[in-house]
Tab-separated table of C-alpha atoms and ligand atoms in Angstrom:
chain	number	residue	atom	x	y	z
J	1	UNK	CA	41.677	78.588	-7.667
J	2	UNK	CA	44.436	80.460	-9.519
J	3	UNK	CA	46.589	78.670	-12.080
J	4	UNK	CA	43.880	76.370	-13.301
J	5	UNK	CA	44.930	74.126	-16.160
J	6	UNK	CA	43.695	75.584	-19.461
J	7	UNK	CA	41.732	72.929	-21.305
J	8	UNK	CA	40.432	72.750	-24.863
J	9	UNK	CA	37.646	70.287	-25.641
J	10	UNK	CA	37.049	68.764	-29.080
J	11	UNK	CA	33.584	67.420	-29.856
J	12	UNK	CA	31.549	66.144	-32.788
J	13	UNK	CA	27.973	66.291	-31.549
J	14	UNK	CA	25.745	66.090	-28.496
J	15	UNK	CA	28.397	67.101	-25.964
J	16	UNK	CA	27.032	65.494	-22.812
J	17	UNK	CA	30.569	64.691	-21.656
J	18	UNK	CA	31.535	68.268	-22.433
J	19	UNK	CA	28.609	69.321	-20.220
J	20	UNK	CA	29.924	67.167	-17.357
J	21	UNK	CA	33.324	68.868	-17.706
J	22	UNK	CA	31.758	72.351	-17.939
J	23	UNK	CA	29.719	71.626	-14.803
J	24	UNK	CA	32.820	70.451	-12.907
J	25	UNK	CA	34.628	73.661	-13.896
J	26	UNK	CA	31.936	75.831	-12.287
J	27	UNK	CA	33.416	74.813	-8.913
J	28	UNK	CA	36.088	77.444	-8.209
J	29	UNK	CA	38.167	74.763	-6.458
J	30	UNK	CA	38.272	72.565	-9.587
J	31	UNK	CA	41.842	72.668	-10.943
J	32	UNK	CA	40.961	73.053	-14.647
J	33	UNK	CA	39.043	75.555	-16.793
J	34	UNK	CA	37.721	75.114	-20.320
J	35	UNK	CA	38.974	77.961	-22.489
J	36	UNK	CA	37.897	76.714	-25.930
J	37	UNK	CA	35.479	74.194	-27.426
J	38	UNK	CA	36.000	73.123	-31.030
J	39	UNK	CA	33.638	70.979	-33.088
J	40	UNK	CA	34.384	69.384	-36.435
J	41	UNK	CA	30.646	69.465	-37.178
J	42	UNK	CA	28.742	72.755	-37.447
J	43	UNK	CA	25.609	73.521	-35.470
J	44	UNK	CA	25.778	70.746	-32.906
J	45	UNK	CA	24.266	70.706	-29.428
J	46	UNK	CA	27.724	70.621	-27.808
J	47	UNK	CA	28.544	74.060	-29.243
J	48	UNK	CA	25.346	75.450	-27.729
J	49	UNK	CA	26.240	73.931	-24.361
J	50	UNK	CA	29.614	75.715	-24.453
J	51	UNK	CA	28.017	79.014	-25.473
J	52	UNK	CA	25.529	78.748	-22.601
J	53	UNK	CA	28.482	78.270	-20.255
J	54	UNK	CA	30.203	81.349	-21.713
J	55	UNK	CA	33.057	79.395	-23.300
J	56	UNK	CA	34.445	80.478	-26.687
J	57	UNK	CA	33.639	78.051	-29.493
J	58	UNK	CA	34.875	77.382	-32.974
J	59	UNK	CA	33.836	75.059	-35.775
J	60	UNK	CA	36.677	73.553	-37.765
J	61	UNK	CA	34.928	71.435	-40.338
J	62	UNK	CA	37.199	68.613	-41.499
J	63	UNK	CA	35.279	68.495	-44.818
J	64	UNK	CA	36.710	71.881	-45.750
J	65	UNK	CA	40.288	70.605	-45.706
J	66	UNK	CA	42.272	68.850	-48.400
J	67	UNK	CA	43.543	66.154	-46.092
J	68	UNK	CA	43.693	64.958	-42.496
J	69	UNK	CA	47.020	66.653	-41.900
J	70	UNK	CA	45.821	70.165	-42.756
J	71	UNK	CA	42.651	69.697	-40.667
J	72	UNK	CA	44.702	68.569	-37.683
J	73	UNK	CA	47.156	71.454	-38.120
J	74	UNK	CA	44.279	73.913	-38.021
J	75	UNK	CA	42.833	72.251	-34.902
J	76	UNK	CA	46.209	72.275	-33.193
J	77	UNK	CA	46.921	75.909	-34.118
J	78	UNK	CA	43.508	76.992	-32.825
J	79	UNK	CA	44.098	75.259	-29.507
J	80	UNK	CA	47.541	76.782	-29.200
J	81	UNK	CA	46.227	80.265	-30.031
J	82	UNK	CA	43.647	79.849	-27.257
J	83	UNK	CA	46.424	79.106	-24.748
J	84	UNK	CA	45.298	75.507	-24.283
J	85	UNK	CA	47.594	73.311	-22.188
J	86	UNK	CA	45.619	70.041	-22.359
J	87	UNK	CA	43.140	68.799	-24.967
J	88	UNK	CA	40.174	66.592	-24.078
J	89	UNK	CA	38.464	64.671	-26.859
J	90	UNK	CA	34.852	64.250	-25.761
J	91	UNK	CA	32.797	62.402	-28.327
J	92	UNK	CA	35.151	63.552	-31.100
J	93	UNK	CA	34.593	60.975	-33.820
J	94	UNK	CA	37.735	61.453	-35.946
J	95	UNK	CA	40.994	59.544	-35.893
J	96	UNK	CA	44.025	61.732	-35.147
J	97	UNK	CA	47.546	61.174	-36.402
J	98	UNK	CA	51.072	62.464	-36.967
J	99	UNK	CA	52.105	65.953	-35.908
J	100	UNK	CA	48.928	66.520	-33.878
J	101	UNK	CA	49.765	63.511	-31.745
J	102	UNK	CA	53.427	64.455	-31.332
J	103	UNK	CA	52.651	68.052	-30.491
J	104	UNK	CA	50.096	67.101	-27.828
J	105	UNK	CA	51.874	63.977	-26.593
J	106	UNK	CA	50.753	63.298	-23.012
J	107	UNK	CA	48.634	66.477	-23.216
J	108	UNK	CA	45.734	64.833	-25.061
J	109	UNK	CA	43.134	62.587	-23.422
J	110	UNK	CA	40.005	60.848	-24.630
J	111	UNK	CA	36.954	59.080	-23.243
J	112	UNK	CA	35.942	55.792	-24.835
J	113	UNK	CA	32.698	53.897	-24.114
J	114	UNK	CA	34.146	50.514	-23.146
J	115	UNK	CA	36.536	48.983	-20.665
J	116	UNK	CA	39.631	49.088	-22.886
J	117	UNK	CA	41.383	47.086	-24.196
J	118	UNK	CA	38.016	45.392	-24.768
J	119	UNK	CA	35.949	46.752	-27.633
J	120	UNK	CA	37.966	49.516	-29.313
J	121	UNK	CA	36.367	51.318	-32.252
J	122	UNK	CA	32.681	51.958	-32.886
J	123	UNK	CA	29.479	50.215	-31.705
J	124	UNK	CA	30.983	49.276	-28.351
J	125	UNK	CA	27.638	48.586	-26.671
J	126	UNK	CA	26.580	46.156	-29.392
J	127	UNK	CA	29.969	44.465	-29.167
J	128	UNK	CA	29.576	44.098	-25.389
J	129	UNK	CA	26.067	42.626	-25.732
J	130	UNK	CA	27.198	40.248	-28.493
J	131	UNK	CA	30.152	39.079	-26.384
J	132	UNK	CA	27.894	38.423	-23.400
J	133	UNK	CA	30.138	40.293	-20.957
J	134	UNK	CA	28.652	40.958	-17.544
J	135	UNK	CA	30.617	44.149	-16.936
J	136	UNK	CA	30.978	47.008	-19.378
J	137	UNK	CA	31.958	50.628	-18.889
J	138	UNK	CA	34.188	53.446	-20.000
J	139	UNK	CA	37.827	54.464	-20.057
J	140	UNK	CA	39.706	57.753	-19.982
J	141	UNK	CA	43.135	57.419	-21.560
J	142	UNK	CA	45.982	59.326	-23.169
J	143	UNK	CA	45.746	59.265	-26.966
J	144	UNK	CA	48.299	57.380	-29.057
J	145	UNK	CA	48.700	56.544	-32.756
J	146	UNK	CA	46.753	53.295	-32.487
J	147	UNK	CA	43.010	53.930	-32.127
J	148	UNK	CA	41.638	53.589	-28.564
J	149	UNK	CA	45.031	52.580	-27.200
J	150	UNK	CA	47.055	54.596	-24.699
J	151	UNK	CA	47.914	54.829	-21.002
J	152	UNK	CA	44.712	54.376	-18.987
J	153	UNK	CA	43.977	57.105	-16.439
J	154	UNK	CA	40.713	55.705	-15.089
J	155	UNK	CA	37.871	53.337	-15.781
J	156	UNK	CA	34.327	52.953	-14.505
J	157	UNK	CA	32.366	49.745	-14.791
J	158	UNK	CA	28.628	49.111	-14.951
J	159	UNK	CA	26.773	45.797	-14.991
J	160	UNK	CA	25.226	44.424	-18.151
J	161	UNK	CA	21.695	43.401	-17.190
J	162	UNK	CA	19.439	40.734	-18.660
J	163	UNK	CA	17.240	42.354	-21.242
J	164	UNK	CA	19.564	45.295	-21.879
J	165	UNK	CA	19.278	46.901	-25.297
J	166	UNK	CA	22.100	48.881	-26.874
J	167	UNK	CA	20.290	52.032	-25.764
J	168	UNK	CA	19.745	51.013	-22.153
J	169	UNK	CA	23.352	49.901	-21.849
J	170	UNK	CA	24.610	53.085	-23.535
J	171	UNK	CA	22.601	55.197	-21.058
J	172	UNK	CA	24.100	53.355	-18.088
J	173	UNK	CA	27.623	53.742	-19.450
J	174	UNK	CA	27.027	57.415	-20.243
J	175	UNK	CA	26.026	58.103	-16.635
J	176	UNK	CA	29.346	56.573	-15.599
J	177	UNK	CA	31.225	58.623	-18.247
J	178	UNK	CA	29.854	61.830	-16.779
J	179	UNK	CA	31.423	60.959	-13.428
J	180	UNK	CA	34.637	59.476	-14.712
J	181	UNK	CA	35.765	62.209	-17.119
J	182	UNK	CA	35.639	65.110	-14.617
J	183	UNK	CA	37.406	62.945	-12.043
J	184	UNK	CA	40.178	61.965	-14.462
J	185	UNK	CA	40.624	65.537	-15.684
J	186	UNK	CA	40.954	66.625	-12.073
J	187	UNK	CA	43.641	64.014	-11.437
J	188	UNK	CA	45.583	65.112	-14.523
J	189	UNK	CA	45.215	68.816	-13.678
J	190	UNK	CA	46.464	68.193	-10.153
J	191	UNK	CA	49.566	66.525	-11.552
J	192	UNK	CA	48.658	63.199	-9.998
J	193	UNK	CA	49.009	61.187	-13.196
J	194	UNK	CA	52.446	60.024	-14.268
J	195	UNK	CA	52.895	58.361	-17.644
J	196	UNK	CA	55.373	55.502	-17.462
J	197	UNK	CA	55.680	53.828	-20.865
J	198	UNK	CA	52.351	52.293	-21.764
J	199	UNK	CA	50.895	52.816	-18.298
J	200	UNK	CA	49.594	55.788	-16.368
J	201	UNK	CA	50.307	55.725	-12.671
J	202	UNK	CA	47.719	57.586	-10.631
J	203	UNK	CA	48.701	58.977	-7.259
J	204	UNK	CA	45.508	59.572	-5.412
J	205	UNK	CA	44.370	59.259	-1.849
J	206	UNK	CA	41.023	61.009	-1.957
J	207	UNK	CA	37.468	59.884	-1.391
J	208	UNK	CA	37.095	58.663	-4.986
J	209	UNK	CA	38.896	55.753	-6.555
J	210	UNK	CA	39.568	56.472	-10.248
J	211	UNK	CA	38.927	52.811	-10.993
J	212	UNK	CA	35.694	52.808	-9.083
J	213	UNK	CA	32.904	50.360	-9.850
J	214	UNK	CA	29.764	52.383	-10.359
J	215	UNK	CA	26.372	50.818	-9.827
J	216	UNK	CA	23.518	51.977	-12.109
J	217	UNK	CA	21.969	53.862	-9.216
J	218	UNK	CA	25.142	55.637	-8.077
O	1	GAR	C1	30.279	59.081	-25.633
O	1	GAR	O1	29.690	57.870	-25.258
O	1	GAR	C2	31.769	58.909	-25.848
O	1	GAR	O2	32.371	58.007	-24.963
O	1	GAR	C3	31.786	58.359	-27.259
O	1	GAR	O3	30.794	59.073	-27.943
O	1	GAR	C4	29.801	59.512	-27.019
O	1	GAR	C5	29.696	61.007	-27.136
O	1	GAR	O4	28.638	61.504	-26.375
O	1	GAR	N1	33.067	58.523	-27.860
O	1	GAR	C6	33.548	57.707	-28.778
O	1	GAR	O5	32.941	56.729	-29.196
O	1	GAR	C7	34.930	58.071	-29.284
O	1	GAR	N2	35.412	57.088	-30.166
O	1	GAR	P1	28.592	63.022	-25.954
O	1	GAR	O6	28.797	63.827	-27.248
O	1	GAR	O7	27.208	63.210	-25.412
O	1	GAR	O8	29.664	63.292	-24.956
């Protein structure tokens, strides 16, 4: 496909969601391509995944900057220099603020391991187990100033089973994340997602429902 949306991915570590996006982009009919992967941590598995896929990588270590603002400016400039049109945060474990958010407004999406607005922040699987919810999952959303808040593009739910540990639940959610993120990126790249105030309206009539309920086996 010509005119694929140029995507930059920001990671902090393992990069399994990045891998799901890289895999989706190997299909020539997929409407997005990853042109740059940036990690705030050096030497992480996600950077190696990008290199294996032939995607240019960069480490921008937040510890080397005086403050959040200068780190974010460097990240933003690097994405712009790479010709990035949309940024995907994929396991990027830093809060973003200010000019970065304004510059990439409605061009910056994130995946979060819970069914937002339930369980923002860290330790979402523990929070879900402690709350005794029977459904848990993941959300892809546009990024806003408030952490883990922003127009929701898609969600995938998984059951919470008797005897689940944080790890078993995290694994089940992660499997759902790997399906949801490529689907949501596709919808955005195809121009099917319209942001209307606090909500994202998804125009889609394909075989997949972006708010699909995924069973553990699917
Ligand atoms: C994923 O579960 C992602 O949803 C979560 O971190 C994990 C990263 O895994 N992100 C956040 O918690 C963001 N606040 P990955 O590096 O293998 O994609």
